[in-house]
Amino acid sequence: MSHHSDENAVYTSTDSFWEVSNYKRTTKRIEDGNRLCDDLMKLVSERAEIEKMYAKSLKEWAKKWNNIIEKGPEYGTTEAAWKGVLMEAEQRCDLHMRVKENLINDVHSSVKQWQRDSYHKSMMGQLKEKKDIEDMFKKAQKPWSKLLEKVNKNKSEYHNACKSERSAQNQERNAGGDSSLSPDQFFN
């Protein structure tokens, strides 16, 4: 348990969700979810680009070596084996292009559509869902928050009164031992 204090009140709070304003970690998850959608779409786009570049590299490699083989001295089964490797590379190229297309058309577009359906920005740029939920939490906690503020104010006043009482007792004790003060000065 942690204790925070200022001049007017003594606050005792915990990390419990149920404490006043501790819902903010929960509502932050809405912002985090929206940001994670952006990050996931970026991740998928980057992977799709890698797939595309790999497919392009395979295609260029196969074309280069096909020209070399066509002009070279290879023939018969050796030539057929070399061209088989190149044909497999072109098929692999097609496979990676399909992976790229599926990532963009299926995964990326699905996440984007889900994000569009689930998160809506207000005119101020804030997520509407987060603001709505925070407003509901504030409204639900308002009576409790007012009571807690009153309790903390009373605690502070009580502690200040106790401190004043101890100070008065110390002054009385110290004054009782001081023979230079007359009884009239002692009680004034």
Coordinates of C-alpha atoms in Angstrom, one line a residue, residues 120-185:
H120 CA -13.7 5.5 -34.3
K121 CA -11.8 8.7 -33.9
S122 CA -13.6 11.8 -32.6
M123 CA -13.0 15.3 -34.0
M124 CA -10.3 15.8 -31.3
G125 CA -8.4 12.8 -32.5
Q126 CA -9.3 10.7 -29.4
L127 CA -10.8 7.3 -29.8
K128 CA -14.6 7.6 -29.2
E129 CA -14.8 4.2 -27.5
K130 CA -12.2 5.2 -24.9
K131 CA -13.8 8.5 -24.2
D132 CA -17.3 6.9 -23.8
I133 CA -16.0 4.3 -21.4
E134 CA -14.0 6.8 -19.4
D135 CA -17.1 9.0 -19.1
M136 CA -19.1 6.0 -17.9
F137 CA -16.4 5.1 -15.3
K138 CA -16.2 8.7 -14.0
K139 CA -20.0 8.9 -13.7
A140 CA -20.1 5.5 -11.9
Q141 CA -17.3 6.6 -9.5
K142 CA -18.5 10.1 -8.8
P143 CA -20.5 9.3 -5.6
W144 CA -17.7 7.2 -4.3
S145 CA -15.1 9.7 -5.2
K146 CA -17.0 12.5 -3.4
L147 CA -17.3 10.3 -0.3
L148 CA -13.6 9.4 -0.4
E149 CA -12.7 13.0 -0.7
K150 CA -14.8 13.8 2.4
V151 CA -13.2 10.9 4.3
N152 CA -9.7 12.0 3.3
K153 CA -10.5 15.6 4.3
N154 CA -11.8 14.4 7.7
K155 CA -8.7 12.2 8.2
S156 CA -6.5 15.2 7.5
E157 CA -8.4 17.4 9.9
Y158 CA -8.2 14.6 12.6
H159 CA -4.4 14.2 12.1
N160 CA -3.9 17.9 12.3
A161 CA -6.0 18.1 15.5
C162 CA -4.0 15.2 17.0
K163 CA -0.8 17.0 16.1
S164 CA -2.1 20.3 17.7
E165 CA -3.1 18.4 20.8
R166 CA 0.3 16.8 21.2
S167 CA 1.9 20.2 20.7
A168 CA -0.3 21.7 23.4
Q169 CA 0.5 18.9 25.8
N170 CA 4.2 19.4 25.2
Q171 CA 3.9 23.1 25.7
E172 CA 1.9 22.5 28.9
R173 CA 4.5 20.0 30.2
N174 CA 7.4 22.4 29.3
A175 CA 5.6 25.4 30.8
G176 CA 4.9 23.4 34.0
G177 CA 8.6 22.9 34.6
D178 CA 9.4 26.6 33.9
S179 CA 9.4 28.5 37.3
S180 CA 9.8 31.9 35.5
L181 CA 6.2 31.8 34.4
S182 CA 3.4 32.8 36.8
P183 CA 0.2 30.6 37.0
D184 CA -1.7 33.5 35.3
Q185 CA 0.7 33.5 32.3

